[in-house]
Tab-separated table of C-alpha atoms in Angstrom:
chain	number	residue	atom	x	y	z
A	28	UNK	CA	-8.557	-5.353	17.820
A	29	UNK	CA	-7.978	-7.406	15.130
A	30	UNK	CA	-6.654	-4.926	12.143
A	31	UNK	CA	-8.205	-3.957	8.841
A	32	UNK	CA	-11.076	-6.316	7.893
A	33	UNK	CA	-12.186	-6.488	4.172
A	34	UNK	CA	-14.786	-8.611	2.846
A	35	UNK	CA	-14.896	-9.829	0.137
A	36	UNK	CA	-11.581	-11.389	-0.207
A	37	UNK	CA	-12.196	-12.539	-3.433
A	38	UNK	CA	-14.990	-11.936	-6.109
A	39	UNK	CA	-15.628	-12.701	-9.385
A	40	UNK	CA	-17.880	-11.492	-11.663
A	41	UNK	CA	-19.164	-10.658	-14.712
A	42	UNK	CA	-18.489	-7.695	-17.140
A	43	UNK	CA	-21.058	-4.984	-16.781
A	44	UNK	CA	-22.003	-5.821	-12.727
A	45	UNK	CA	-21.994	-4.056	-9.988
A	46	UNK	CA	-19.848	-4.995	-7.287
A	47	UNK	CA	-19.521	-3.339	-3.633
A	48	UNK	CA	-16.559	-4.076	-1.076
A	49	UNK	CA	-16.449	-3.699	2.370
A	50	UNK	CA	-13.662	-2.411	4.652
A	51	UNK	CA	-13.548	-2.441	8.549
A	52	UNK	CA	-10.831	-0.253	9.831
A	53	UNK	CA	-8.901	-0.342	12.801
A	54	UNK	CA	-11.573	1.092	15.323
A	55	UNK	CA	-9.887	4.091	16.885
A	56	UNK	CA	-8.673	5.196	13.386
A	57	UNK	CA	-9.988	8.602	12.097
A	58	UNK	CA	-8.705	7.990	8.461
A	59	UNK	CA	-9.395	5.202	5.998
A	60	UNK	CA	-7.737	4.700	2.788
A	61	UNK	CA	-9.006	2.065	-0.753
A	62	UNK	CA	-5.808	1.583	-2.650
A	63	UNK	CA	-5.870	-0.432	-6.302
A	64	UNK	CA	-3.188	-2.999	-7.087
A	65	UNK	CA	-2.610	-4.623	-10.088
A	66	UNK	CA	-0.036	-7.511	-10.897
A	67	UNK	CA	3.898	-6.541	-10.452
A	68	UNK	CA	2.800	-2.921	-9.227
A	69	UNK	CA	2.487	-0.854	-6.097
A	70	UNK	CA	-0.785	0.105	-4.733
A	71	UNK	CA	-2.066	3.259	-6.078
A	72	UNK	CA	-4.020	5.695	-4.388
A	73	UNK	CA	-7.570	6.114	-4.767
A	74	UNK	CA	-9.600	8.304	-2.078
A	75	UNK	CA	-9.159	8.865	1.498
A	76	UNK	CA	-11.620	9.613	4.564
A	77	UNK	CA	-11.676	11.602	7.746
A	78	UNK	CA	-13.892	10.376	9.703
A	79	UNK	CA	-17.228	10.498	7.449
A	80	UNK	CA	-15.818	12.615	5.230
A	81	UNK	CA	-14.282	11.645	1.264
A	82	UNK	CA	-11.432	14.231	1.386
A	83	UNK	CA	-9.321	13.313	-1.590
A	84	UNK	CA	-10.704	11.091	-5.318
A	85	UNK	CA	-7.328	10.041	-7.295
A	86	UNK	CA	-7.981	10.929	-10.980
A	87	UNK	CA	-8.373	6.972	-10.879
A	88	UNK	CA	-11.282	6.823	-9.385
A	89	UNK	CA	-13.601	6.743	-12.634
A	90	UNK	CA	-17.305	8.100	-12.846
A	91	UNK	CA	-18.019	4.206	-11.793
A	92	UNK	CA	-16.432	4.415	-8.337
A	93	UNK	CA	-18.168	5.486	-5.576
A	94	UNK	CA	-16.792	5.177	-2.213
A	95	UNK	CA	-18.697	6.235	1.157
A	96	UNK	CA	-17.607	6.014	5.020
A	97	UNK	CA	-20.874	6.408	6.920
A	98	UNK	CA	-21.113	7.807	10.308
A	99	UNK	CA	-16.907	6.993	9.938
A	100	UNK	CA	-16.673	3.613	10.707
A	101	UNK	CA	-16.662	0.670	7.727
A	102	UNK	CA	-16.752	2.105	4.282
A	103	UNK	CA	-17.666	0.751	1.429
A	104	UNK	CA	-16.064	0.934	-2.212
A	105	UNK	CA	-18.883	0.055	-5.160
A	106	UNK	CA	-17.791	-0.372	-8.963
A	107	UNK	CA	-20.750	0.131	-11.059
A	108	UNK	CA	-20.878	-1.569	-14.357
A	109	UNK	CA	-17.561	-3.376	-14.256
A	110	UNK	CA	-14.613	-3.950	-17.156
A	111	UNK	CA	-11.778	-6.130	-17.423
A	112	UNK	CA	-9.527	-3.284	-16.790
A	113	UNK	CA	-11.008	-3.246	-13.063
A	114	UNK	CA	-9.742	-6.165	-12.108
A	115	UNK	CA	-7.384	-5.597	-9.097
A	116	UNK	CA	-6.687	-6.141	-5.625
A	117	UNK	CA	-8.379	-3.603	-3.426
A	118	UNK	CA	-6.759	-2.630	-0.803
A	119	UNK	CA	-8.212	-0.900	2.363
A	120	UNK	CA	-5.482	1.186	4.873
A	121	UNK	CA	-6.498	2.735	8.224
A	122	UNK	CA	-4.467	5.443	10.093
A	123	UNK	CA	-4.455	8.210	12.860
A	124	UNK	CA	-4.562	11.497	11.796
A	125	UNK	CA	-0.961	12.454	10.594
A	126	UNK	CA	0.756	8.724	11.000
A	127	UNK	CA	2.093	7.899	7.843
A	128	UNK	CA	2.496	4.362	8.545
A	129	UNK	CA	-0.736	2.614	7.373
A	130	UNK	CA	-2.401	-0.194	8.539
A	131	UNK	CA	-3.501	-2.439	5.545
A	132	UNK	CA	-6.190	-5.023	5.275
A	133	UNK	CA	-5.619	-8.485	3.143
A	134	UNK	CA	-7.405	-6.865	-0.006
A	135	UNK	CA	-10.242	-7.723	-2.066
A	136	UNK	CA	-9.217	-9.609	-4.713
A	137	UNK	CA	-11.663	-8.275	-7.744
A	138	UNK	CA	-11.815	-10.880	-11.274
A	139	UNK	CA	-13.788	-9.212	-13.718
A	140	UNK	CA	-14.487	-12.259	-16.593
B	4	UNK	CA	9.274	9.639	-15.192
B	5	UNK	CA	7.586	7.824	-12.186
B	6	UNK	CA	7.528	9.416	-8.731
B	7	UNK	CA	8.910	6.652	-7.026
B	8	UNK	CA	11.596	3.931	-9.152
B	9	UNK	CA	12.297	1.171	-7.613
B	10	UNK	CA	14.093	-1.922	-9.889
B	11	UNK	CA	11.187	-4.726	-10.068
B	12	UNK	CA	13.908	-7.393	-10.931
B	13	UNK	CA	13.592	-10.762	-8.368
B	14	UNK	CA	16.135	-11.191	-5.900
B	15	UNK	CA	17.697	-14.758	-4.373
B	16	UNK	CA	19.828	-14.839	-2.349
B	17	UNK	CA	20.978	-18.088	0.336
B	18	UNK	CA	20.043	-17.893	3.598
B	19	UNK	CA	22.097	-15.857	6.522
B	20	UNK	CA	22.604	-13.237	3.432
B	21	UNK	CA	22.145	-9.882	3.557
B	22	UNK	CA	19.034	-7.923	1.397
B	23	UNK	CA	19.991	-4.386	-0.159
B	24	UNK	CA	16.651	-3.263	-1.617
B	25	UNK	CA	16.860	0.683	-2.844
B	26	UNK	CA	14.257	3.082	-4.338
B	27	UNK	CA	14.886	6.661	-5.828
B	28	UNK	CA	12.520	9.327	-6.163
B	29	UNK	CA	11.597	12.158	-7.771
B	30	UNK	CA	9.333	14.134	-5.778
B	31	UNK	CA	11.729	16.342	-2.961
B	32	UNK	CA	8.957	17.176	-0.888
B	33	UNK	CA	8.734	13.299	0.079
B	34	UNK	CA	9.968	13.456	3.750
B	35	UNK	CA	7.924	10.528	4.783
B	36	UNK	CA	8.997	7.264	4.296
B	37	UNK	CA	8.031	3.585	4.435
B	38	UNK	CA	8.954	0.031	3.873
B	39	UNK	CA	6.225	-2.340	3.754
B	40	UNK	CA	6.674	-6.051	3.472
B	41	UNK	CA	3.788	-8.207	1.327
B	42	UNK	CA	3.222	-11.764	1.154
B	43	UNK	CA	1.635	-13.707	-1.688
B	44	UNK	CA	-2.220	-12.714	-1.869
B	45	UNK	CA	-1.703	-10.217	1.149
B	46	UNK	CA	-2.222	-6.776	2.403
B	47	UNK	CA	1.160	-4.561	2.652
B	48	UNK	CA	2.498	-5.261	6.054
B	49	UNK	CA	4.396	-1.958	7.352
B	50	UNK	CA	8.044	-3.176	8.251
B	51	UNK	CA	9.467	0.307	8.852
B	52	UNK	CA	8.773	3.813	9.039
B	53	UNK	CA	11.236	7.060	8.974
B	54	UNK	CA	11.359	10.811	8.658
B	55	UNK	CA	13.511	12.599	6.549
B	56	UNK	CA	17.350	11.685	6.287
B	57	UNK	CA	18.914	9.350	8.478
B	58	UNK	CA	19.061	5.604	9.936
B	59	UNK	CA	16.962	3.509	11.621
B	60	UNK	CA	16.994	-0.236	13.191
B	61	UNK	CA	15.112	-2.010	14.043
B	62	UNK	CA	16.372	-5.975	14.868
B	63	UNK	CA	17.545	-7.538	11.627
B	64	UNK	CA	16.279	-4.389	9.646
B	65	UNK	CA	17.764	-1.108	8.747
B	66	UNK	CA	16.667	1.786	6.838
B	67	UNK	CA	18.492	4.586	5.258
B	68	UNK	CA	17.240	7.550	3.739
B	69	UNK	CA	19.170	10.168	1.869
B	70	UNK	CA	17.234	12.984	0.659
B	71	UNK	CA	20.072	14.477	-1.070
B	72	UNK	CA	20.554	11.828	-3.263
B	73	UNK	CA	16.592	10.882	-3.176
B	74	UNK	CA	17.443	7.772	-2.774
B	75	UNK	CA	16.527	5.328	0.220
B	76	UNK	CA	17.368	1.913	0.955
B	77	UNK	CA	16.641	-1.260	3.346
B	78	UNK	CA	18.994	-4.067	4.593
B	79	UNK	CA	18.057	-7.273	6.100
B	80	UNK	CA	20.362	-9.088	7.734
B	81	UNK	CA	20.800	-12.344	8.645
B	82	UNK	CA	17.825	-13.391	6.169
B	83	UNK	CA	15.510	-16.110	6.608
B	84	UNK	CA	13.448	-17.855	4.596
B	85	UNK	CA	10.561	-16.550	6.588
B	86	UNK	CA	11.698	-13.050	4.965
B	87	UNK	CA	10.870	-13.919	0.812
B	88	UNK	CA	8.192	-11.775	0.327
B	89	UNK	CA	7.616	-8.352	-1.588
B	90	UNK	CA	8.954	-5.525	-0.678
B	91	UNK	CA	7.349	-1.983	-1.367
B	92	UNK	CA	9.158	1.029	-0.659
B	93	UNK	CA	6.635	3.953	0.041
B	94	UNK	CA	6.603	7.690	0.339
B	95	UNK	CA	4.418	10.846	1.293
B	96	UNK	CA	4.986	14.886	1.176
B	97	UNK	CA	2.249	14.415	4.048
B	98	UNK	CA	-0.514	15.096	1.643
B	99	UNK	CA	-2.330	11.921	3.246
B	100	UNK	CA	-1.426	9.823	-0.181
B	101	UNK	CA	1.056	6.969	-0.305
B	102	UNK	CA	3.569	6.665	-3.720
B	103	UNK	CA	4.903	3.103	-3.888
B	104	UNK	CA	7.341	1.424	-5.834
B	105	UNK	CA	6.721	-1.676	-8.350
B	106	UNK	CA	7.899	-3.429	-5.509
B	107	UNK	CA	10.993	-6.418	-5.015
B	108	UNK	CA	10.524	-10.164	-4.860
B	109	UNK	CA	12.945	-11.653	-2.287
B	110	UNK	CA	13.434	-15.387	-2.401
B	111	UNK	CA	15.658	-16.410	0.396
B	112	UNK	CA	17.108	-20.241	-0.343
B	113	UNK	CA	17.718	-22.311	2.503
């Protein structure tokens, strides 16, 4: 097992596209988090899965964001029609049910120009 | 007021030092709580992990939480230059979402 995968790591790209992330979780791991980082701040929550199912949307997570977790494996996290304020890191988190201490992935580094 | 304060100001300190790194909170149902460790252009690394009040070790690293206080703290000892990194102080009321702090820069000068 080789921990959270998430691909991208970086991306640039231009106001107004659409960009979609990628996030392989550790395998026997029912939950899946995407957290948002900015520069000098914690991570902030944005929507969590069990198994296939989005449980939980932060107030964050704008009309824009989408996030699925087919058949609950990799999920994917897709920002339609991008702004500067969107650039980030995105981070992806795996966990068993009830453990607390989360298993992060390097992030997606996201530089919207 | 933020959930979760913890003082962004950079920290040096020369090697074989201890770290004190601290974070308050304001939330009292937090009875989960974390210490993750982040390198430059990294994912949070979880360093330690604790439930409600009390101590734990773990090697050069100790955590205390006080939920009277709402305040929690982690000490390195011995630090290494290996150890300057970020460190994020993290906390749950087991409602499956993580509150973090802004997070400390440790630079540890050999």
């Amino acid at each position: 097992d080789t921990g959270v995968s998430q691909d991208p790591r970086h991306k640039i790209t231009k106001r107004g596209q659409n960009v979609t992330f990628r996030c392989d979780p550790i395998s026997e791991h029912n939950r899946l988090y995407w957290y948002r980082q900015t520069l000098g701040q914690g991570p902030e929550f944005l929507t969590y899965f069990q198994n296939e199912a989005q449980l939980e949307k932060s107030r964050l997570l704008s009309d824009r964001f989408s996030a699925e977790r087919p058949k609950g494996s990799f999920s994917t996290l897709e920002i339609q029609r991008t702004e500067q304020g969107d650039s980030a890191m995105y981070l992806c988190a795996s966990s068993l049910q009830t453990d607390y201490g989360y298993t992060f992935g390097s992030g997606t580094r996201l530089t919207v120009v | 007021q933020k959930e979760v304060e913890q003082d962004p100001g950079p920290l040096s300190v020369p090697e074989g030092a201890i770290v004190s790194l601290n974070c308050t909170y304001s939330n009292s149902a937090f009875q989960y709580f974390m210490w993750y460790r982040q390198y430059s252009r990294k994912g949070p690394e979880l360093l330690m992990y604790t439930y409600s009040s009390g101590n734990k070790e773990d090697g050069r690293f100790t955590a205390q939480v006080d939920k009277s206080s709402k305040y929690i703290s982690l000490f390195i000892r011995d630090s290494q230059p290996s150890d300057s990194a970020t460190y994020l102080c993290a906390m749950s009321d087991g409602n499956n979402r993580l509150a973090f702090g802004k997070g400390n820069q440790v630079v540890v000068i050999p």
